[in-house]
Short mmCIF file of C-alpha atoms in Angstrom, two decimals:
data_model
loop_
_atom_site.label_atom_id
_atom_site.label_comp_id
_atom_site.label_asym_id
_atom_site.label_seq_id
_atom_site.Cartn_x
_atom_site.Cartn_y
_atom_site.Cartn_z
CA UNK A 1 8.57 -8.69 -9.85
CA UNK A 2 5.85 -8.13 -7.59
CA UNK A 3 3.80 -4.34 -8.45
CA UNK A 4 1.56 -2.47 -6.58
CA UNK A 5 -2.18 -3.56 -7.94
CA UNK A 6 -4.26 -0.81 -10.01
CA UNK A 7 -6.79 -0.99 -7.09
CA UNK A 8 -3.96 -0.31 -4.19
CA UNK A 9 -2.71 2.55 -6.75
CA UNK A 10 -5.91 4.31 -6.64
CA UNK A 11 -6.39 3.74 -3.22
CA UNK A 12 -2.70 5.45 -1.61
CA UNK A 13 -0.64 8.16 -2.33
CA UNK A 14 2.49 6.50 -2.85
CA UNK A 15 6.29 8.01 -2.63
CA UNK A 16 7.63 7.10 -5.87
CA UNK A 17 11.12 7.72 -6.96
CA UNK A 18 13.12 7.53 -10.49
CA UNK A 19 15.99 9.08 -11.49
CA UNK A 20 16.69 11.08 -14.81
CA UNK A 21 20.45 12.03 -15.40
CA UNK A 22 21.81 13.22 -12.70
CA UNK A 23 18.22 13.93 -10.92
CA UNK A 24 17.10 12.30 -7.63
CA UNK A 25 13.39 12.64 -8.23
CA UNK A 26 10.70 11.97 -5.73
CA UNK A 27 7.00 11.95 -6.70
CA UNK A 28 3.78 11.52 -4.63
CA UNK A 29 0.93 9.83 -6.74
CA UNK A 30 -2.63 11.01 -4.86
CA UNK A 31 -3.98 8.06 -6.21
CA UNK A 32 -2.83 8.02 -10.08
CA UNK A 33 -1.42 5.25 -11.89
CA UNK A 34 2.22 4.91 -11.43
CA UNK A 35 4.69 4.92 -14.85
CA UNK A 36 5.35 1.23 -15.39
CA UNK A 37 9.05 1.91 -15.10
CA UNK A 38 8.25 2.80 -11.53
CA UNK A 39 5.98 -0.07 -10.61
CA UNK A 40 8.23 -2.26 -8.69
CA UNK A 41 7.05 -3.02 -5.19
CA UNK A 42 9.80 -4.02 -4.08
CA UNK A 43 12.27 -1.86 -5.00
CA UNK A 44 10.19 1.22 -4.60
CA UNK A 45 9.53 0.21 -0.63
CA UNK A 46 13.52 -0.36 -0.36
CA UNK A 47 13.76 3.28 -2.03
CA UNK A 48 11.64 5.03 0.13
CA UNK A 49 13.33 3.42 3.67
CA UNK A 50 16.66 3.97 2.16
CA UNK A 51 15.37 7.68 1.61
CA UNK A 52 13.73 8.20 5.14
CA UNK A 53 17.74 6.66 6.87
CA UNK A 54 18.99 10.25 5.01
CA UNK A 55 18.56 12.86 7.41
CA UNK A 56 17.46 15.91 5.76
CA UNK A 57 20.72 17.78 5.62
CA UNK A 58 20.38 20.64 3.07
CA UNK A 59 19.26 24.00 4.19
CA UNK A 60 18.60 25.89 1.51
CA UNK A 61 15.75 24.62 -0.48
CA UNK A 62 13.67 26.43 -3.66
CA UNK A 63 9.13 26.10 -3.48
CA UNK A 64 7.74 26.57 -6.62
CA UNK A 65 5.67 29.28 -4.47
CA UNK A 66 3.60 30.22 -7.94
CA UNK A 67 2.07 26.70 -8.74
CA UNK A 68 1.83 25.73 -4.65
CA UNK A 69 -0.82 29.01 -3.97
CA UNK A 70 -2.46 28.39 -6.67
CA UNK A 71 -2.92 24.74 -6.06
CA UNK A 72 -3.80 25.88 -2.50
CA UNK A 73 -6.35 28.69 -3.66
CA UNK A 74 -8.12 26.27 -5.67
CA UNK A 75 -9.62 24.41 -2.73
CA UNK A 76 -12.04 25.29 0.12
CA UNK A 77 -10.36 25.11 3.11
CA UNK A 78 -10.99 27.65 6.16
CA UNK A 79 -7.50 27.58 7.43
CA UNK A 80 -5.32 29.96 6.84
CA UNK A 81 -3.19 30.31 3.37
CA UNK A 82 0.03 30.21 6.11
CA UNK A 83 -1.20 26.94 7.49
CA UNK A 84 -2.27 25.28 4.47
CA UNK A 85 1.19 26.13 2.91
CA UNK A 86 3.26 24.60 5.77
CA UNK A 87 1.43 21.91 6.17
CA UNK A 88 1.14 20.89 2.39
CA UNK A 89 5.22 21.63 1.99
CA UNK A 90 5.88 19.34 5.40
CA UNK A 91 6.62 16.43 3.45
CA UNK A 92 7.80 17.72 -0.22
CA UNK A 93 10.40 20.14 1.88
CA UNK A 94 11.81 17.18 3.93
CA UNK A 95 12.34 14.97 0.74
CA UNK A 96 13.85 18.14 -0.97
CA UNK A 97 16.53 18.45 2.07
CA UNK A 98 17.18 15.04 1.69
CA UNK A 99 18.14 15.87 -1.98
CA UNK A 100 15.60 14.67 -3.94
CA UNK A 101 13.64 17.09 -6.57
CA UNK A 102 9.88 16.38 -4.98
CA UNK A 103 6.80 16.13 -7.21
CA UNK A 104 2.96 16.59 -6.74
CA UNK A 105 0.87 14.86 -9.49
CA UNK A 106 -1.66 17.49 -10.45
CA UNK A 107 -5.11 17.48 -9.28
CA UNK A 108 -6.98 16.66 -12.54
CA UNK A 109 -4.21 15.09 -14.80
CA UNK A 110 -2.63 12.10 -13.26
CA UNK A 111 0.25 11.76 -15.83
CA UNK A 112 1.36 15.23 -14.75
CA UNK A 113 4.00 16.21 -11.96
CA UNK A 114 4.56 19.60 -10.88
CA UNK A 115 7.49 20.18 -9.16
CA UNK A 116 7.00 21.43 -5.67
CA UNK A 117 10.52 21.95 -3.95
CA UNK A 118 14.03 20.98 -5.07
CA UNK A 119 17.38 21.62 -3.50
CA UNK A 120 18.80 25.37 -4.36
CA UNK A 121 22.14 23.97 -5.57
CA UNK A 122 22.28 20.97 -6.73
CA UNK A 123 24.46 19.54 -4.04
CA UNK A 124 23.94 15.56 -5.45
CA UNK A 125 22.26 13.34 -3.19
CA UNK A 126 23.98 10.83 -0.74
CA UNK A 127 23.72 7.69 -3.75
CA UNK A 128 25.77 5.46 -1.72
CA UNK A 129 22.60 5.52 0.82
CA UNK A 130 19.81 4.59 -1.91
CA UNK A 131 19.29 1.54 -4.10
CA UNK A 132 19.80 1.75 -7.81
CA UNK A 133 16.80 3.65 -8.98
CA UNK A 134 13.94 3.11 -12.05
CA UNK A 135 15.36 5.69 -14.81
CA UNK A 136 12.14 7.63 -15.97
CA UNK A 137 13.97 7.24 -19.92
CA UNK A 138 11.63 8.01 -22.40
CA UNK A 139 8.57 8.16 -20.83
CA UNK A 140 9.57 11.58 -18.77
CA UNK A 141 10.46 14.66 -20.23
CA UNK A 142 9.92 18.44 -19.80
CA UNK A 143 8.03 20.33 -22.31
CA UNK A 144 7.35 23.20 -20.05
CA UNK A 145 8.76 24.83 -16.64
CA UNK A 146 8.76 22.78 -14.05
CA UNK A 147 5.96 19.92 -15.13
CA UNK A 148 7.00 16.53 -15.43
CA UNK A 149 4.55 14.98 -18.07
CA UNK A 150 4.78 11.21 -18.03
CA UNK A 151 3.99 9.39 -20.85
CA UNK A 152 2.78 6.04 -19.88
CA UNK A 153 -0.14 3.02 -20.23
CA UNK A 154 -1.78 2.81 -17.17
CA UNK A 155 -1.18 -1.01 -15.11
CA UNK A 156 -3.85 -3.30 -15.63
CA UNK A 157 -4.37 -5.80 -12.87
CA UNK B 1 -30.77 16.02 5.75
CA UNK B 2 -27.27 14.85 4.30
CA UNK B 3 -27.61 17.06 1.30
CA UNK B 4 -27.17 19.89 3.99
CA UNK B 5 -24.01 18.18 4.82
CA UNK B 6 -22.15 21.84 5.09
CA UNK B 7 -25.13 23.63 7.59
CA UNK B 8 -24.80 20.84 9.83
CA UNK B 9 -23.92 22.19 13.18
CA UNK B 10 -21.49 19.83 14.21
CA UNK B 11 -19.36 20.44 11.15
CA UNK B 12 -16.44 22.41 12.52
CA UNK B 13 -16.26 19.65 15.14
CA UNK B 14 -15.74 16.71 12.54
CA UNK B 15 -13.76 19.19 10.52
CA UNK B 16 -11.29 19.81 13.45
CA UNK B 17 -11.66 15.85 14.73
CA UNK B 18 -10.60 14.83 10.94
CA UNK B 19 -7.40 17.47 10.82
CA UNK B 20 -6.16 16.06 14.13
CA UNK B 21 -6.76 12.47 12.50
CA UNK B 22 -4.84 13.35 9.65
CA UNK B 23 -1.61 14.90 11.68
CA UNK B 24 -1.95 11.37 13.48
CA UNK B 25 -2.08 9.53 9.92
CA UNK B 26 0.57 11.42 8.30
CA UNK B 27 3.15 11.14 11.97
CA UNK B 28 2.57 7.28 12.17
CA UNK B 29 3.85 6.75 8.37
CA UNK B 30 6.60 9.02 9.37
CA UNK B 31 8.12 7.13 12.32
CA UNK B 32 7.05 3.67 10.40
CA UNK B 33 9.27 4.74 7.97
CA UNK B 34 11.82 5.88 10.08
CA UNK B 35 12.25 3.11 11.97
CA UNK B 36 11.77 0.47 9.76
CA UNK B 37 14.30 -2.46 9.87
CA UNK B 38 12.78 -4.72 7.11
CA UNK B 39 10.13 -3.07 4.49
CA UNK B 40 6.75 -4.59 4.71
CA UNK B 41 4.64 -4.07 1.59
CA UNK B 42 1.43 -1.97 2.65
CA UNK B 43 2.87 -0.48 5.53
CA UNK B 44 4.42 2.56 4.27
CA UNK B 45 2.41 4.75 1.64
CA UNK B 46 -0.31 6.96 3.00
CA UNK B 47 -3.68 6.74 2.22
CA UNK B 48 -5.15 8.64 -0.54
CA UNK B 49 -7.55 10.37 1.89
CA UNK B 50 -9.17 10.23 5.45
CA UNK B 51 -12.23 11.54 6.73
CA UNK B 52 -14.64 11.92 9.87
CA UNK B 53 -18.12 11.18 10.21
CA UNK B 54 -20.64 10.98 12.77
CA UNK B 55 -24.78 10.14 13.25
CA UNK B 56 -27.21 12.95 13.46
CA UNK B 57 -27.26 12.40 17.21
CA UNK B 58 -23.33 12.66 17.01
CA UNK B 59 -23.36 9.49 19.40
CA UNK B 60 -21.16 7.98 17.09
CA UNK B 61 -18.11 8.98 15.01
CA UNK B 62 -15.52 7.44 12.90
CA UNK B 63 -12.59 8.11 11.22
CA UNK B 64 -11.19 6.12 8.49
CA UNK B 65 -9.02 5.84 5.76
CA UNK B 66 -9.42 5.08 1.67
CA UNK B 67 -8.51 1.61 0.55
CA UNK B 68 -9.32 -1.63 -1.36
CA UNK B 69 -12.80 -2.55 -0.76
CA UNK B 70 -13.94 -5.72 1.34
CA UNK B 71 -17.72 -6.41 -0.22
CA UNK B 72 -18.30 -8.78 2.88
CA UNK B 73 -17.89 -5.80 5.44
CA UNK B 74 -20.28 -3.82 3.67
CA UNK B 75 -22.86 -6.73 3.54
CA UNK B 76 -22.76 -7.00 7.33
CA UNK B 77 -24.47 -3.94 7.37
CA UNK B 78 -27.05 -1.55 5.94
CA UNK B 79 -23.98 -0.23 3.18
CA UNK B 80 -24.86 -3.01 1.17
CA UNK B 81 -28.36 -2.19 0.23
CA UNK B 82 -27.86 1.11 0.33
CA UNK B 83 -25.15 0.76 -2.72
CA UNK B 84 -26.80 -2.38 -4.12
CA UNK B 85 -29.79 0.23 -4.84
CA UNK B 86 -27.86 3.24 -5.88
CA UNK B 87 -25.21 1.65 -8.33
CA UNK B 88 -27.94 -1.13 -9.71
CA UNK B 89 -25.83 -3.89 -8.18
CA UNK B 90 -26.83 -7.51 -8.57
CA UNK B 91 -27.51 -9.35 -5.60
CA UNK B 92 -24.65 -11.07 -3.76
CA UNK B 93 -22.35 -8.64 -6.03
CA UNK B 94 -18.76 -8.74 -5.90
CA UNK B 95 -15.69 -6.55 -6.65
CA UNK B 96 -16.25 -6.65 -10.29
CA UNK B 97 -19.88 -5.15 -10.13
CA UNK B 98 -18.31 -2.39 -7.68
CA UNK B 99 -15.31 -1.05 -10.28
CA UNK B 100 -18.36 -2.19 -13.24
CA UNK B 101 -20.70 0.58 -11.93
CA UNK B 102 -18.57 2.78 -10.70
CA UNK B 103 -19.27 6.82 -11.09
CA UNK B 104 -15.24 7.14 -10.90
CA UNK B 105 -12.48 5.61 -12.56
CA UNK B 106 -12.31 4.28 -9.04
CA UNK B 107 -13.86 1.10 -7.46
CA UNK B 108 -17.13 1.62 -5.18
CA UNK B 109 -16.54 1.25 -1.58
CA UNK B 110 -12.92 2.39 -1.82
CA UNK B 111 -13.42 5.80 -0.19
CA UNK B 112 -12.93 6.98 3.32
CA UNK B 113 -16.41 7.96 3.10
CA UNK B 114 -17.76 4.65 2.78
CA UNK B 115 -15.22 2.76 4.95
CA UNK B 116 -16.03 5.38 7.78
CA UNK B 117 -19.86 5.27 7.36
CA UNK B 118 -20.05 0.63 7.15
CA UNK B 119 -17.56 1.06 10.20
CA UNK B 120 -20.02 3.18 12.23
CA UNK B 121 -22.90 1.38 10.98
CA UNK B 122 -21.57 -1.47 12.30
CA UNK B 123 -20.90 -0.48 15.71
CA UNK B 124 -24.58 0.61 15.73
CA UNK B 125 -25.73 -2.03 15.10
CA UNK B 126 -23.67 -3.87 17.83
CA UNK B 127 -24.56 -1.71 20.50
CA UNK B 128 -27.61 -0.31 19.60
CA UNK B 129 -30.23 -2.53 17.28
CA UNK B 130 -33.29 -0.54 17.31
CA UNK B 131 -31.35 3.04 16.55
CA UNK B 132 -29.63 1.23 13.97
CA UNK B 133 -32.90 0.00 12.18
CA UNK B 134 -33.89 3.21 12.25
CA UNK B 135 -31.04 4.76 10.42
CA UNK B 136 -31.34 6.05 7.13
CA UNK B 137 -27.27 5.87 5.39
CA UNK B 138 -28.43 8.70 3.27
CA UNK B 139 -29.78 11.17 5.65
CA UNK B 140 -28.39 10.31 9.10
CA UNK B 141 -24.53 10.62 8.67
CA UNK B 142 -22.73 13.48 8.26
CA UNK B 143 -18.95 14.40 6.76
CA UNK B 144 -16.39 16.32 8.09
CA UNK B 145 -14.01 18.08 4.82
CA UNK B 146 -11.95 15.05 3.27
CA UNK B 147 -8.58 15.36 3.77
CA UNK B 148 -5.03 14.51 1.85
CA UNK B 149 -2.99 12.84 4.88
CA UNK B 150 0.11 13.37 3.06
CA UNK B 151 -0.12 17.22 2.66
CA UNK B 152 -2.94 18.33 4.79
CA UNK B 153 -4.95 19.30 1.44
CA UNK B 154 -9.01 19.52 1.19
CA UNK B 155 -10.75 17.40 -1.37
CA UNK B 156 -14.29 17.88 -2.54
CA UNK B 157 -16.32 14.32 -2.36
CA UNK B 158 -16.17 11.85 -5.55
CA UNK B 159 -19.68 10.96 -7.27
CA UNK B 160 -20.25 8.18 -5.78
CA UNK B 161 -20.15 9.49 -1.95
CA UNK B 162 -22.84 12.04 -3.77
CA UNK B 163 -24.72 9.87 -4.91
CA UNK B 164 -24.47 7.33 -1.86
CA UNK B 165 -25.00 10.08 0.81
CA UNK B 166 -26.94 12.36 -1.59
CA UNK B 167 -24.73 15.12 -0.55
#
């Protein structure tokens, strides 16, 4: 099965997507190493188009506002808080009204997720519109709040 | 000087050239991947960042995008030497020596930064010999902020743009 290289990996921020029990998850890398479970070229290009046919059709969607200004107050930037937070939550909101639960790797630790917006009730996503998706198994799981710390060996190659 | 890369007066206007760049980025991945018919591998993940930069004359700008490096494109121009000496790369080096001596867990010549600076360089030296044997890569380009295409987000420069561009 054909993966996306260490070197493209590093390179993009790629729209990943698993799914753990009855959780749609999308992730954005920044440039991490993807779990292996993930790492299917492929699959994960079908996912995304398959994702991007749903039009976003849930209104009422939750921010993790506490981790996003923080995030957001870490960096130097001159624009203002308002603008930096739409403009970050553009694409995490869209994939959350599609029904997905939408990630953000962190900034230092690439083998942690924070999750960034998430549909307010879980309304199930539209499966009949997405390929069979990766299961995370044992390499996700959730010792704290809303991190998702993956536990995997980086791709070589 | 490029270590002054923040009291250069023509910062705002590379900062607001590289946010418009970004919007661009980030709206061209969204209609590729709303319109797609059959998925094309490359074609649909942003890049990791994207930057502006210009000459000390601001003559010339570029804006660019991170990805793989291509060590032939930055032999064609004064990029080569310029990392050969700062990373202690062999002669004639390859992709090996660039992730070998690499201040990052990432490959040299991967960053917007250094795809945006060869690119310019290049059209220099095209269009204009003499200014471009005059140019010094470390203290005649300047940076606008680097930017996250897929959320907007600003990133402070990796070690080896620092050490490259001694910023």
């Amino acid at each position: 099965m054909p993966r996306f290289s260490i070197e493209f990996q590093q390179a993009h921020d790629i729209d990943w997507f698993a799914q753990q029990g009855s959780i749609c998850i999308h992730a954005m890398s920044f440039g991490g190493a993807l779990p292996k479970a993930v790492n299917d070229r492929d699959l994960n290009t079908k996912i995304l188009i398959a994702a991007y046919s749903i039009e976003p059709y849930i209104d009422d969607v939750t921010i993790n506002d506490g981790y996003v200004n923080e995030r957001l107050k870490s960096q130097d930037d001159s624009r203002s808080m308002e603008e930096r937070r739409e403009r970050y939550l553009r694409h995490f909101k869209e994939m959350a009204q599609r029904g997905f639960w939408s990630f953000d790797r962190d900034l230092n630790d690439e083998k942690r997720y924070h999750l960034i917006a998430r549909p307010t009730n879980d309304n199930g996503i539209l499966y009949c519109h997405l390929p069979k998706m990766p299961r995370l198994g044992e390499e996700c799981y959730k010792p704290e709040g809303d991190d998702l710390i993956l536990d995997f060996n980086e791709e070589k190659g | 000087m490029a270590q002054q890369n923040y009291l250069f007066d023509g910062k705002a206007n590379l900062d607001k050239q590289v946010e418009a760049y970004s919007e661009e980025v980030y709206d061209y991945f969204d209609y590729e991947r709303a319109s797609a018919k059959l998925p094309r591998f490359g074609k649909y993940y942003y890049p990791a960042m994207v930057i502006s930069c210009c000459d000390k004359d601001r003559k010339y700008s570029m804006n660019s995008f991170a990805r793989n490096p291509v060590t032939y494109a930055y032999k064609l121009t004064k990029m080569g030497d310029e990392m050969k000496c700062v990373f202690h790369l062999p002669s004639g080096f390859g992709l090996k020596a660039l992730k070998d001596n690499s201040f990052e867990r990432f490959s040299i010549g991967q960053c917007a930064e250094q795809h945006a600076t060869n690119e310019m360089l290049y059209n220099i030296k095209k269009k204009e010999r003499d200014y471009y044997d005059q140019f010094d890569v470390r203290n005649d380009v300047f940076f606008s902020k680097a930017i996250r295409p897929a959320t907007g987000e600003v990133k402070t420069y990796c070690k080896n743009c620092k050490a490259l561009f001694d910023l």
